CSV table of C-alpha atoms and ligand atoms in Angstrom, one decimal:
chain,number,residue,atom,x,y,z
Y,1,UNK,CA,-18.0,10.6,-16.4
Y,2,UNK,CA,-16.6,12.4,-13.5
Y,3,UNK,CA,-14.1,9.6,-12.8
Y,4,UNK,CA,-13.2,9.5,-16.5
Y,5,UNK,CA,-12.2,13.2,-16.6
Y,6,UNK,CA,-10.3,12.9,-13.3
Y,7,UNK,CA,-8.4,10.0,-14.7
Y,8,UNK,CA,-7.5,11.8,-17.9
Y,9,UNK,CA,-6.4,14.9,-16.1
Y,10,UNK,CA,-4.3,12.8,-13.8
Y,11,UNK,CA,-2.5,11.0,-16.6
Y,12,UNK,CA,-1.6,14.4,-18.1
Y,13,UNK,CA,-0.3,15.9,-14.9
Y,14,UNK,CA,1.2,12.8,-13.3
Y,15,UNK,CA,4.6,13.2,-14.9
Y,16,UNK,CA,4.8,16.7,-13.6
Y,17,UNK,CA,4.2,15.5,-10.1
Y,18,UNK,CA,2.2,17.1,-7.3
Y,19,UNK,CA,2.5,15.8,-3.8
Y,20,UNK,CA,0.4,15.7,-0.7
Y,21,UNK,CA,2.4,13.0,1.1
Y,22,UNK,CA,5.5,15.0,1.6
Y,23,UNK,CA,8.6,13.4,3.2
Y,24,UNK,CA,12.0,14.7,4.0
Y,25,UNK,CA,14.2,14.7,0.9
Y,26,UNK,CA,17.4,13.2,2.4
Y,27,UNK,CA,18.4,9.6,2.2
Y,28,UNK,CA,19.8,7.4,5.0
Y,29,UNK,CA,21.0,4.3,3.3
Y,30,UNK,CA,22.7,2.8,0.3
Y,31,UNK,CA,24.3,-0.6,0.1
Y,32,UNK,CA,25.7,-1.4,3.5
Y,33,UNK,CA,29.1,-3.0,4.2
Y,34,UNK,CA,29.1,-6.8,4.1
Y,35,UNK,CA,29.4,-7.1,7.9
Y,36,UNK,CA,26.8,-4.6,8.7
Y,37,UNK,CA,23.4,-5.6,10.0
Y,38,UNK,CA,20.3,-4.6,8.0
Y,39,UNK,CA,17.6,-2.8,10.0
Y,40,UNK,CA,14.2,-3.6,8.5
Y,41,UNK,CA,10.6,-2.7,9.1
Y,42,UNK,CA,7.5,-4.5,7.9
Y,43,UNK,CA,4.3,-2.8,6.7
Y,44,UNK,CA,1.4,-5.3,6.8
Y,45,UNK,CA,2.5,-7.9,9.3
Y,46,UNK,CA,-0.5,-10.3,9.0
Y,47,UNK,CA,-1.5,-12.5,6.1
Y,48,UNK,CA,1.4,-13.0,3.6
Y,49,UNK,CA,3.3,-10.3,5.5
Y,50,UNK,CA,3.9,-12.7,8.3
Y,51,UNK,CA,5.9,-15.1,6.1
Y,52,UNK,CA,7.6,-12.2,4.3
Y,53,UNK,CA,8.8,-10.8,7.7
Y,54,UNK,CA,10.0,-14.2,8.9
Y,55,UNK,CA,11.6,-15.0,5.6
Y,56,UNK,CA,13.7,-11.8,5.6
Y,57,UNK,CA,14.4,-12.0,9.3
Y,58,UNK,CA,15.7,-15.5,8.8
Y,59,UNK,CA,19.0,-13.9,7.9
Y,60,UNK,CA,21.2,-13.6,11.0
Y,61,UNK,CA,22.3,-10.2,9.6
Y,62,UNK,CA,18.8,-8.7,9.8
Y,63,UNK,CA,17.3,-6.9,12.7
Y,64,UNK,CA,13.6,-6.2,12.9
Y,65,UNK,CA,13.2,-2.6,14.1
Y,66,UNK,CA,9.7,-1.6,13.1
Y,67,UNK,CA,6.3,-3.3,12.6
Y,68,UNK,CA,3.3,-1.5,11.1
Y,69,UNK,CA,-0.2,-2.8,10.7
Y,70,UNK,CA,-3.6,-1.2,10.8
Y,71,UNK,CA,-5.0,-4.1,12.6
Y,72,UNK,CA,-3.7,-4.7,16.2
Y,73,UNK,CA,-5.3,-8.2,16.6
Y,74,UNK,CA,-3.2,-11.3,17.1
Y,75,UNK,CA,-3.2,-12.5,13.5
Y,76,UNK,CA,-2.1,-9.1,12.2
Y,77,UNK,CA,0.2,-6.9,14.3
Y,78,UNK,CA,-0.2,-9.0,17.5
Y,79,UNK,CA,1.8,-12.1,16.5
Y,80,UNK,CA,4.6,-10.0,15.0
Y,81,UNK,CA,4.8,-7.8,18.1
Y,82,UNK,CA,5.1,-10.9,20.2
Y,83,UNK,CA,7.9,-12.5,18.2
Y,84,UNK,CA,9.8,-9.3,17.5
Y,85,UNK,CA,9.2,-7.7,20.9
Y,86,UNK,CA,12.0,-5.2,20.6
Y,87,UNK,CA,10.6,-3.6,17.4
Y,88,UNK,CA,8.8,-0.3,17.5
Y,89,UNK,CA,5.1,-0.7,16.6
Y,90,UNK,CA,3.0,1.5,14.3
Y,91,UNK,CA,-0.5,1.7,12.8
Y,92,UNK,CA,0.4,4.4,10.3
Y,93,UNK,CA,3.2,3.7,7.8
Y,94,UNK,CA,3.8,7.4,7.3
Y,95,UNK,CA,4.8,7.7,11.0
Y,96,UNK,CA,7.0,4.7,10.6
Y,97,UNK,CA,8.8,6.3,7.7
Y,98,UNK,CA,9.1,9.6,9.6
Y,99,UNK,CA,10.9,7.8,12.4
Y,100,UNK,CA,13.0,5.4,10.2
Y,101,UNK,CA,16.5,6.9,10.6
Y,102,UNK,CA,17.9,3.5,11.8
Y,103,UNK,CA,16.0,1.5,9.2
Y,104,UNK,CA,17.5,0.6,5.8
Y,105,UNK,CA,14.9,-1.8,4.4
Y,106,UNK,CA,11.1,-1.7,4.2
Y,107,UNK,CA,8.9,-4.7,3.5
Y,108,UNK,CA,5.6,-3.9,1.8
Y,109,UNK,CA,3.0,-6.7,2.3
Y,110,UNK,CA,-0.2,-4.7,2.3
Y,111,UNK,CA,-3.1,-5.2,-0.2
Y,112,UNK,CA,-2.1,-4.3,-3.8
Y,113,UNK,CA,-3.5,-0.8,-3.9
Y,114,UNK,CA,-1.1,0.4,-1.2
Y,115,UNK,CA,2.1,-1.1,-2.5
Y,116,UNK,CA,3.2,1.8,-4.6
Y,117,UNK,CA,2.3,4.7,-2.3
Y,118,UNK,CA,4.3,3.0,0.5
Y,119,UNK,CA,7.2,1.7,-1.5
Y,120,UNK,CA,7.6,5.0,-3.5
Y,121,UNK,CA,7.7,7.0,-0.3
Y,122,UNK,CA,10.2,4.6,1.2
Y,123,UNK,CA,12.5,4.7,-1.9
Y,124,UNK,CA,12.4,8.4,-1.9
Y,125,UNK,CA,14.0,8.2,1.6
Y,126,UNK,CA,16.7,5.9,0.2
Y,127,UNK,CA,15.2,2.7,1.7
Y,128,UNK,CA,15.7,-0.6,0.0
Y,129,UNK,CA,12.3,-2.2,-0.7
Y,130,UNK,CA,10.9,-5.7,-0.7
Y,131,UNK,CA,7.4,-5.6,-2.1
Y,132,UNK,CA,4.6,-8.1,-2.6
Y,133,UNK,CA,3.3,-9.0,-6.0
Y,134,UNK,CA,1.7,-7.7,-8.2
Y,135,UNK,CA,4.2,-4.8,-7.7
Y,136,UNK,CA,1.4,-2.2,-8.0
Y,137,UNK,CA,-2.2,-1.5,-8.6
Y,138,UNK,CA,-1.8,0.4,-11.9
Y,139,UNK,CA,0.5,0.4,-14.9
Y,140,UNK,CA,1.6,4.0,-14.2
Y,141,UNK,CA,2.6,3.0,-10.6
Y,142,UNK,CA,4.6,0.1,-11.9
Y,143,UNK,CA,6.6,2.4,-14.2
Y,144,UNK,CA,7.1,4.8,-11.2
Y,145,UNK,CA,8.5,2.0,-9.1
Y,146,UNK,CA,11.1,1.2,-11.8
Y,147,UNK,CA,12.1,4.8,-12.1
Y,148,UNK,CA,12.3,5.3,-8.3
Y,149,UNK,CA,14.5,2.2,-7.8
Y,150,UNK,CA,16.9,3.5,-10.5
Y,151,UNK,CA,16.8,7.1,-9.3
Y,152,UNK,CA,17.5,6.4,-5.6
Y,153,UNK,CA,19.8,3.4,-6.3
Y,154,UNK,CA,18.1,1.1,-3.9
Y,155,UNK,CA,18.0,-2.7,-3.8
Y,156,UNK,CA,14.5,-4.0,-4.7
Y,157,UNK,CA,12.8,-7.4,-4.9
Y,158,UNK,CA,9.2,-8.2,-5.8
Y,159,UNK,CA,7.9,-11.2,-3.8
Y,160,UNK,CA,7.1,-13.6,-6.7
Y,161,UNK,CA,9.1,-15.9,-4.5
Y,162,UNK,CA,8.5,-19.0,-6.7
Y,163,UNK,CA,10.9,-17.5,-9.2
Y,164,UNK,CA,13.7,-18.7,-6.8
Y,165,UNK,CA,12.2,-22.2,-6.4
Y,166,UNK,CA,14.1,-25.0,-8.0
Y,167,UNK,CA,11.1,-25.8,-10.3
Y,168,UNK,CA,10.9,-22.3,-11.9
Y,169,UNK,CA,14.7,-21.9,-12.0
Y,170,UNK,CA,15.0,-25.3,-13.7
Y,171,UNK,CA,12.3,-24.3,-16.3
Y,172,UNK,CA,14.1,-21.1,-17.2
Y,173,UNK,CA,17.4,-23.0,-17.5
Y,174,UNK,CA,15.8,-25.6,-19.8
Y,175,UNK,CA,14.7,-22.8,-22.2
Y,176,UNK,CA,18.0,-21.0,-22.1
Y,177,UNK,CA,19.9,-24.2,-22.7
Y,178,UNK,CA,18.1,-24.6,-26.1
Y,179,UNK,CA,16.7,-28.0,-25.2
Y,180,UNK,CA,13.2,-27.2,-26.7
Y,181,UNK,CA,14.7,-24.9,-29.4
Y,182,UNK,CA,13.1,-21.5,-30.1
Y,183,UNK,CA,9.7,-21.1,-28.5
Y,184,UNK,CA,6.8,-20.8,-30.9
Y,185,UNK,CA,3.9,-20.1,-28.5
Y,186,UNK,CA,3.0,-20.1,-24.9
Y,187,UNK,CA,-0.2,-20.9,-23.0
Y,188,UNK,CA,-0.5,-20.0,-19.3
Y,189,UNK,CA,-3.4,-20.5,-16.9
Y,190,UNK,CA,-4.9,-20.6,-13.5
Y,191,UNK,CA,-7.7,-23.1,-13.9
Y,192,UNK,CA,-9.3,-22.7,-10.5
Y,193,UNK,CA,-11.9,-20.1,-9.6
Y,194,UNK,CA,-10.6,-17.9,-6.8
Y,195,UNK,CA,-11.9,-18.5,-3.3
Y,196,UNK,CA,-12.4,-14.7,-2.7
Y,197,UNK,CA,-15.5,-12.6,-3.5
Y,198,UNK,CA,-15.8,-11.6,-7.1
Y,199,UNK,CA,-18.3,-10.5,-9.8
Y,200,UNK,CA,-20.7,-9.1,-7.3
Y,201,UNK,CA,-22.2,-5.7,-6.5
Y,202,UNK,CA,-20.8,-3.5,-3.8
Y,203,UNK,CA,-22.6,-4.2,-0.5
Y,204,UNK,CA,-24.9,-1.5,0.9
Y,205,UNK,CA,-24.8,-0.1,4.4
Y,206,UNK,CA,-22.1,0.0,7.0
Y,207,UNK,CA,-21.0,-2.3,9.8
Y,208,UNK,CA,-19.4,-1.2,13.0
Y,209,UNK,CA,-15.6,-0.9,12.7
Y,210,UNK,CA,-13.9,-3.3,15.1
Y,211,UNK,CA,-11.8,-1.6,17.8
Y,212,UNK,CA,-8.7,-3.3,16.5
Y,213,UNK,CA,-9.0,-2.1,12.9
Y,214,UNK,CA,-8.0,1.4,11.7
Y,215,UNK,CA,-10.3,1.5,8.7
Y,216,UNK,CA,-9.4,5.0,7.6
Y,217,UNK,CA,-5.7,4.0,7.4
Y,218,UNK,CA,-6.6,0.7,5.6
Y,219,UNK,CA,-8.3,2.7,2.9
Y,220,UNK,CA,-5.3,4.9,2.4
Y,221,UNK,CA,-5.2,6.2,-1.2
Y,222,UNK,CA,-8.5,4.5,-2.2
Y,223,UNK,CA,-11.9,6.1,-2.4
Y,224,UNK,CA,-13.6,6.3,1.0
Y,225,UNK,CA,-16.2,3.5,1.6
Y,226,UNK,CA,-18.1,2.3,4.6
Y,227,UNK,CA,-16.5,-0.7,6.5
Y,228,UNK,CA,-18.3,-4.0,5.8
Y,229,UNK,CA,-17.4,-7.0,7.8
Y,230,UNK,CA,-15.7,-9.8,5.8
Y,231,UNK,CA,-16.0,-7.9,2.5
Y,232,UNK,CA,-12.6,-6.2,2.2
Y,233,UNK,CA,-10.2,-6.5,5.1
Y,234,UNK,CA,-8.6,-9.0,5.3
Y,235,UNK,CA,-8.1,-11.0,2.2
Y,236,UNK,CA,-11.3,-10.3,0.3
Y,237,UNK,CA,-10.1,-7.0,-1.0
Y,238,UNK,CA,-8.7,-9.0,-4.0
Y,239,UNK,CA,-12.0,-9.1,-5.9
Y,240,UNK,CA,-12.6,-5.4,-5.7
Y,241,UNK,CA,-11.3,-3.1,-8.4
Y,242,UNK,CA,-10.5,-0.3,-5.9
Y,243,UNK,CA,-8.1,-2.5,-4.0
Y,244,UNK,CA,-7.0,-5.6,-5.9
Y,245,UNK,CA,-6.2,-6.7,-9.4
Y,246,UNK,CA,-8.4,-9.8,-9.9
Y,247,UNK,CA,-7.2,-13.3,-10.5
Y,248,UNK,CA,-4.8,-12.2,-13.3
Y,249,UNK,CA,-3.2,-9.7,-10.9
Y,250,UNK,CA,-3.1,-12.3,-8.1
Y,251,UNK,CA,-1.4,-15.1,-10.1
Y,252,UNK,CA,0.0,-13.5,-13.2
Y,253,UNK,CA,3.3,-12.3,-11.6
Y,254,UNK,CA,3.8,-15.9,-10.4
Y,255,UNK,CA,2.7,-18.0,-13.4
Y,256,UNK,CA,3.9,-15.7,-16.2
Y,257,UNK,CA,7.2,-15.2,-14.4
Y,258,UNK,CA,9.1,-18.2,-15.8
Y,259,UNK,CA,7.7,-17.3,-19.2
Y,260,UNK,CA,9.0,-13.8,-18.9
Y,261,UNK,CA,12.4,-14.9,-17.5
Y,262,UNK,CA,13.0,-17.7,-19.9
Y,263,UNK,CA,11.9,-15.8,-23.1
Y,264,UNK,CA,13.4,-12.4,-21.9
Y,265,UNK,CA,10.1,-10.7,-22.6
Y,266,UNK,CA,9.6,-7.1,-21.8
Y,267,UNK,CA,6.4,-5.4,-23.1
Y,268,UNK,CA,3.6,-6.7,-25.2
Y,269,UNK,CA,2.8,-5.1,-28.6
Y,270,UNK,CA,-0.9,-6.0,-28.5
Y,271,UNK,CA,-3.4,-7.7,-26.2
Y,272,UNK,CA,-7.0,-8.9,-26.7
Y,273,UNK,CA,-9.2,-10.2,-23.9
Y,274,UNK,CA,-12.3,-12.2,-23.9
Y,275,UNK,CA,-14.3,-12.0,-20.7
Y,276,UNK,CA,-17.9,-11.5,-19.4
Y,277,UNK,CA,-18.7,-7.8,-19.0
Y,278,UNK,CA,-17.3,-6.4,-15.8
Y,279,UNK,CA,-19.4,-5.2,-12.9
Y,280,UNK,CA,-18.8,-1.5,-11.8
Y,281,UNK,CA,-16.8,-2.4,-8.6
Y,282,UNK,CA,-15.7,-6.1,-8.7
Y,283,UNK,CA,-13.4,-8.1,-11.0
Y,284,UNK,CA,-14.7,-10.7,-13.4
Y,285,UNK,CA,-14.5,-14.4,-12.4
Y,286,UNK,CA,-13.0,-15.6,-15.7
Y,287,UNK,CA,-11.1,-14.2,-18.6
Y,288,UNK,CA,-8.7,-15.1,-21.5
Y,289,UNK,CA,-6.1,-12.6,-22.6
Y,290,UNK,CA,-4.0,-13.1,-25.7
Y,291,UNK,CA,-0.7,-11.1,-25.6
Y,292,UNK,CA,1.6,-10.7,-28.6
Y,293,UNK,CA,5.2,-9.7,-27.7
Y,294,UNK,CA,8.1,-8.8,-30.0
Y,295,UNK,CA,10.3,-11.9,-30.7
Y,296,UNK,CA,13.5,-12.4,-28.6
Y,297,UNK,CA,16.6,-14.5,-29.0
Y,298,UNK,CA,14.6,-17.4,-27.4
Y,299,UNK,CA,11.5,-17.2,-29.6
Y,300,UNK,CA,10.8,-18.2,-33.2
Y,301,UNK,CA,10.0,-15.4,-35.6
Y,302,UNK,CA,9.3,-11.7,-35.1
Y,303,UNK,CA,6.6,-12.1,-32.5
Y,304,UNK,CA,5.4,-14.6,-29.9
Y,305,UNK,CA,1.9,-15.2,-28.7
Y,306,UNK,CA,1.3,-15.8,-25.0
Y,307,UNK,CA,-2.3,-16.6,-24.0
Y,308,UNK,CA,-3.5,-16.4,-20.4
Y,309,UNK,CA,-6.5,-18.4,-19.2
Y,310,UNK,CA,-8.2,-17.3,-16.0
Y,311,UNK,CA,-10.5,-19.8,-14.5
Y,312,UNK,CA,-11.1,-21.2,-18.0
Y,313,UNK,CA,-10.7,-24.9,-18.9
Y,314,UNK,CA,-7.5,-25.3,-20.9
Y,315,UNK,CA,-8.3,-28.9,-22.0
Y,316,UNK,CA,-10.2,-28.0,-25.2
Y,317,UNK,CA,-6.8,-26.5,-26.4
Y,318,UNK,CA,-4.9,-29.8,-26.0
Y,319,UNK,CA,-4.8,-30.2,-29.7
Y,320,UNK,CA,-2.3,-27.3,-29.7
Y,321,UNK,CA,0.2,-29.4,-27.8
Y,322,UNK,CA,1.1,-32.1,-30.3
Y,323,UNK,CA,4.1,-33.4,-28.2
Y,324,UNK,CA,2.0,-34.0,-25.1
Y,325,UNK,CA,0.3,-37.5,-24.9
Y,326,UNK,CA,-3.4,-37.4,-24.3
Y,327,UNK,CA,-3.1,-39.4,-21.0
Y,328,UNK,CA,-0.9,-36.7,-19.4
Y,329,UNK,CA,-3.0,-34.7,-17.0
Y,330,UNK,CA,-2.2,-31.0,-17.4
Y,331,UNK,CA,-1.6,-29.2,-14.1
Y,332,UNK,CA,-4.4,-27.1,-12.5
Y,333,UNK,CA,-2.2,-24.0,-13.1
Y,334,UNK,CA,0.9,-23.4,-15.1
Y,335,UNK,CA,2.3,-22.9,-18.6
Y,336,UNK,CA,3.0,-24.8,-21.7
Y,337,UNK,CA,5.9,-23.6,-23.9
Y,338,UNK,CA,5.7,-25.1,-27.4
Y,339,UNK,CA,9.2,-25.1,-28.9
Y,340,UNK,CA,10.7,-26.1,-32.2
Y,341,UNK,CA,12.4,-29.2,-30.7
Y,342,UNK,CA,10.0,-30.1,-27.8
Y,343,UNK,CA,7.4,-28.9,-25.4
Y,344,UNK,CA,7.9,-27.8,-21.8
Y,345,UNK,CA,5.2,-27.9,-19.2
Y,346,UNK,CA,5.8,-25.7,-16.2
Y,347,UNK,CA,3.3,-26.5,-13.4
Y,348,UNK,CA,2.6,-24.0,-10.7
Y,349,UNK,CA,4.5,-25.1,-8.5
Y,350,UNK,CA,6.2,-28.4,-9.4
Y,351,UNK,CA,9.2,-29.5,-11.4
Y,352,UNK,CA,8.8,-29.0,-15.2
Y,353,UNK,CA,8.2,-31.8,-17.6
Y,354,UNK,CA,9.6,-32.1,-21.2
Y,355,UNK,CA,7.8,-33.8,-24.1
Y,356,UNK,CA,8.2,-36.0,-26.1
Y,357,UNK,CA,9.3,-37.9,-23.0
Y,358,UNK,CA,11.5,-40.4,-25.0
Y,359,UNK,CA,13.5,-37.5,-26.3
Y,360,UNK,CA,14.1,-36.0,-22.9
Y,361,UNK,CA,15.0,-38.7,-20.3
Y,362,UNK,CA,14.3,-37.2,-16.8
Y,363,UNK,CA,17.7,-38.2,-15.4
Y,364,UNK,CA,19.3,-36.0,-18.1
Y,365,UNK,CA,17.4,-32.8,-17.2
Y,366,UNK,CA,19.6,-30.3,-15.3
Y,367,UNK,CA,18.1,-29.4,-11.9
Y,368,UNK,CA,18.7,-25.9,-10.7
Y,369,UNK,CA,19.1,-25.4,-6.9
Y,370,UNK,CA,16.7,-23.3,-4.9
Y,371,UNK,CA,17.6,-19.8,-3.8
Y,372,UNK,CA,16.2,-18.0,-0.8
Y,373,UNK,CA,14.2,-15.1,-2.4
Y,374,UNK,CA,13.9,-13.3,1.0
Y,375,UNK,CA,17.4,-13.5,2.2
Y,376,UNK,CA,18.7,-12.8,-1.3
Y,377,UNK,CA,17.2,-9.3,-0.9
Y,378,UNK,CA,18.6,-8.8,2.6
Y,379,UNK,CA,22.0,-9.9,1.3
Y,380,UNK,CA,21.9,-7.6,-1.7
Y,381,UNK,CA,21.0,-4.6,0.6
Y,382,UNK,CA,24.2,-5.5,2.5
Y,383,UNK,CA,26.3,-5.6,-0.6
Y,384,UNK,CA,26.3,-9.3,-1.2
Y,385,UNK,CA,25.0,-10.4,-4.6
Y,386,UNK,CA,22.0,-9.1,-6.5
Y,387,UNK,CA,18.2,-9.7,-6.5
Y,388,UNK,CA,16.6,-11.4,-9.4
Y,389,UNK,CA,13.1,-9.9,-9.2
Y,390,UNK,CA,14.4,-6.3,-8.9
Y,391,UNK,CA,12.0,-3.6,-10.1
Y,392,UNK,CA,13.8,-3.3,-13.5
Y,393,UNK,CA,12.5,-6.8,-14.1
Y,394,UNK,CA,9.3,-6.8,-11.9
Y,395,UNK,CA,7.9,-3.6,-13.2
Y,396,UNK,CA,7.6,-4.7,-16.9
Y,397,UNK,CA,6.2,-8.0,-15.8
Y,398,UNK,CA,3.6,-6.2,-13.6
Y,399,UNK,CA,2.8,-3.7,-16.4
Y,400,UNK,CA,2.0,-6.6,-18.7
Y,401,UNK,CA,-0.2,-8.3,-16.1
Y,402,UNK,CA,-2.0,-5.0,-15.4
Y,403,UNK,CA,-2.4,-4.3,-19.1
Y,404,UNK,CA,-4.2,-7.6,-19.2
Y,405,UNK,CA,-6.6,-6.4,-16.5
Y,406,UNK,CA,-7.3,-3.3,-18.6
Y,407,UNK,CA,-8.0,-5.6,-21.6
Y,408,UNK,CA,-10.6,-7.5,-19.5
Y,409,UNK,CA,-12.5,-4.2,-19.3
Y,410,UNK,CA,-12.7,-4.1,-23.1
Y,411,UNK,CA,-13.4,-7.6,-24.3
Y,412,UNK,CA,-12.9,-8.4,-27.9
Y,413,UNK,CA,-10.9,-5.2,-28.6
Y,414,UNK,CA,-7.3,-5.4,-29.6
Y,415,UNK,CA,-5.2,-2.9,-27.6
Y,416,UNK,CA,-2.0,-1.6,-29.1
Y,417,UNK,CA,0.7,-0.8,-26.4
Y,418,UNK,CA,3.5,1.6,-26.9
Y,419,UNK,CA,5.6,0.9,-23.9
Y,420,UNK,CA,8.2,3.6,-24.4
Y,421,UNK,CA,5.5,6.3,-24.8
Y,422,UNK,CA,3.3,4.5,-22.1
Y,423,UNK,CA,0.3,4.7,-24.4
Y,424,UNK,CA,-2.5,2.4,-25.5
Y,425,UNK,CA,-2.3,4.1,-28.8
Y,426,UNK,CA,-5.6,3.0,-30.4
Y,427,UNK,CA,-7.9,3.3,-27.4
Y,428,UNK,CA,-8.4,6.4,-25.4
Y,429,UNK,CA,-10.8,4.8,-22.9
Y,430,UNK,CA,-8.4,2.0,-22.2
Y,431,UNK,CA,-5.6,4.5,-21.9
Y,432,UNK,CA,-7.5,6.2,-19.1
Y,433,UNK,CA,-7.2,3.0,-17.0
Y,434,UNK,CA,-3.4,3.2,-16.9
Y,435,UNK,CA,-3.8,5.2,-13.7
Y,436,UNK,CA,-6.5,6.2,-11.2
Y,437,UNK,CA,-7.6,9.1,-9.0
Y,438,UNK,CA,-6.1,9.2,-5.5
Y,439,UNK,CA,-7.9,10.1,-2.3
Y,440,UNK,CA,-7.4,13.8,-1.4
Y,441,UNK,CA,-4.5,14.2,1.0
Y,442,UNK,CA,-3.0,10.8,0.1
Y,443,UNK,CA,-1.6,11.5,-3.4
Y,444,UNK,CA,1.8,9.9,-3.7
Y,445,UNK,CA,4.9,12.1,-4.6
Y,446,UNK,CA,5.6,11.0,-8.1
Y,447,UNK,CA,9.1,10.5,-9.6
Y,448,UNK,CA,10.0,12.7,-12.6
M,501,NAD,N1,3.7,-14.0,-3.0
M,501,NAD,C1,2.7,-14.8,-2.6
M,501,NAD,O1,2.8,-16.0,-2.8
M,501,NAD,C2,1.5,-14.1,-2.0
M,501,NAD,C3,0.6,-14.9,-1.3
M,501,NAD,C4,-0.5,-14.2,-0.7
M,501,NAD,C5,-0.6,-12.8,-0.8
M,501,NAD,N2,0.3,-12.1,-1.5
M,501,NAD,C6,0.3,-10.7,-1.7
M,501,NAD,O2,0.5,-10.1,-0.4
M,501,NAD,C7,-0.2,-8.9,-0.2
M,501,NAD,C8,-1.1,-9.1,1.0
M,501,NAD,O3,-2.0,-10.1,0.8
M,501,NAD,P1,-2.7,-10.9,2.0
M,501,NAD,O4,-3.4,-12.0,1.5
M,501,NAD,O5,-1.7,-11.1,3.1
M,501,NAD,O6,-3.8,-9.8,2.5
M,501,NAD,P2,-4.4,-9.6,4.0
M,501,NAD,O7,-5.5,-8.6,3.8
M,501,NAD,O8,-4.7,-11.0,4.5
M,501,NAD,O9,-3.2,-9.1,4.9
M,501,NAD,C9,-2.7,-7.8,4.7
M,501,NAD,C10,-2.1,-7.4,6.0
M,501,NAD,O10,-1.7,-6.0,5.8
M,501,NAD,C11,-2.3,-5.2,6.8
M,501,NAD,N3,-2.6,-3.9,6.2
M,501,NAD,C12,-3.5,-3.6,5.3
M,501,NAD,N4,-3.4,-2.3,5.0
M,501,NAD,C13,-2.3,-1.8,5.7
M,501,NAD,C14,-1.7,-0.5,5.7
M,501,NAD,N5,-2.1,0.5,5.0
M,501,NAD,N6,-0.7,-0.3,6.6
M,501,NAD,C15,-0.3,-1.4,7.4
M,501,NAD,N7,-0.8,-2.6,7.3
M,501,NAD,C16,-1.8,-2.8,6.5
M,501,NAD,C17,-3.6,-6.0,7.2
M,501,NAD,O11,-4.1,-5.6,8.5
M,501,NAD,C18,-3.0,-7.4,7.2
M,501,NAD,O12,-2.4,-7.7,8.3
M,501,NAD,C19,-1.0,-8.7,-1.5
M,501,NAD,O13,-0.3,-7.9,-2.3
M,501,NAD,C20,-1.1,-10.1,-2.1
M,501,NAD,O14,-1.2,-10.1,-3.5
M,501,NAD,C21,1.4,-12.7,-2.1
């Protein structure tokens, strides 16, 4: 009850903006000259952050100037500090930003719930941002990220890096070329159950905080909780509502990406989930979400249905895929796009397959080359080319995925989304979940 009223009050006041994390209002960077080097800093240098950092730093035009992690052990800050030994080291990203005069680009590779607070603060300083998927923890934050990128004219890239893989680029090209005709319906899935903790009660008690972990900094904007070994940091935060976005949040921005790109989708009109009832703190371990989007130039009719299956066996639906022979083994994760002239299977992550096979000989399928998703961002910051998962694209994709996670809270109920007004128009309780309360003293400075 208390949470509900906080949430409502917040939605109301959020557009007016109140700020506890105050940062200087001037900006250092814009697009650099083509010969200039890009100074970067990484926030979250362990886990996926390690490959993000190395991916961007692979550009000879990039200099790593700052490293920030709340965990000083070898697999987190330690290995990055060893490799980029000249870079300044931080445990608090706010201090890094305070001292970031020489830095033009920030990598955000923390758990989901800290993406927006860090990235928004960085963009407000005029920094270019490379941010992990899903772009944010809430729908409201996703819209804020889009607004900030536009307002501060910075180069952005969400790290759904498979978008730049030859497989996904080829799938998008196939749809755009008209090979399968207008698309009639889409089914996307992650068939495996996640390996991380989920659908459990919050553990009781507290464990000693290891000396190398700054637990208070890890919690950031989230509600304060006792440290529990192996429960949250690292990696297992995914299954907890306060920190992660469940399996749909974890995989949606990857698997739905070629669907969004190829069909030029933007925002769903409605969504309906079916899922077991959700525990108070953790995410469910399976769900199905049916999204209906307005039709586009690549779809048949005035709307298109996209169904997401989360740890649900897709095989009982094979009857929907008339072009696919029964002996073909569907991938463990991926999408099927049923078109007027053929059916496209987009495995996650492998080259797409077209059906009926006799109609689409493999040697005739155009193969798109791979692009370096990381260096593409660094180059764009330096004035060379553009990014493809900039926040104008990544925010609507993330909003859709996170709307799906709201739907999971209200199984069986059709939610009607008005993207322009940012309203779930028929469901006040679902509307409340577009945003969340922030820990006192950690409230982001919102964009208006
Ligand atoms: N694009 C992909 O293929 C892919 C793959 C895995 C993870 N991810 C995403 O990457 C992000 C991180 O996931 P992970 O699996 O690496 O998590 P993790 O918990 O294993 O690693 C996160 C790292 O960030 C550090 N960290 C946490 N909070 C911090 C803070 N406030 N300031 C500085 N450092 C902080 C941690 O100490 C750790 O080093 C998530 O958003 C996740 O969804 C993306």
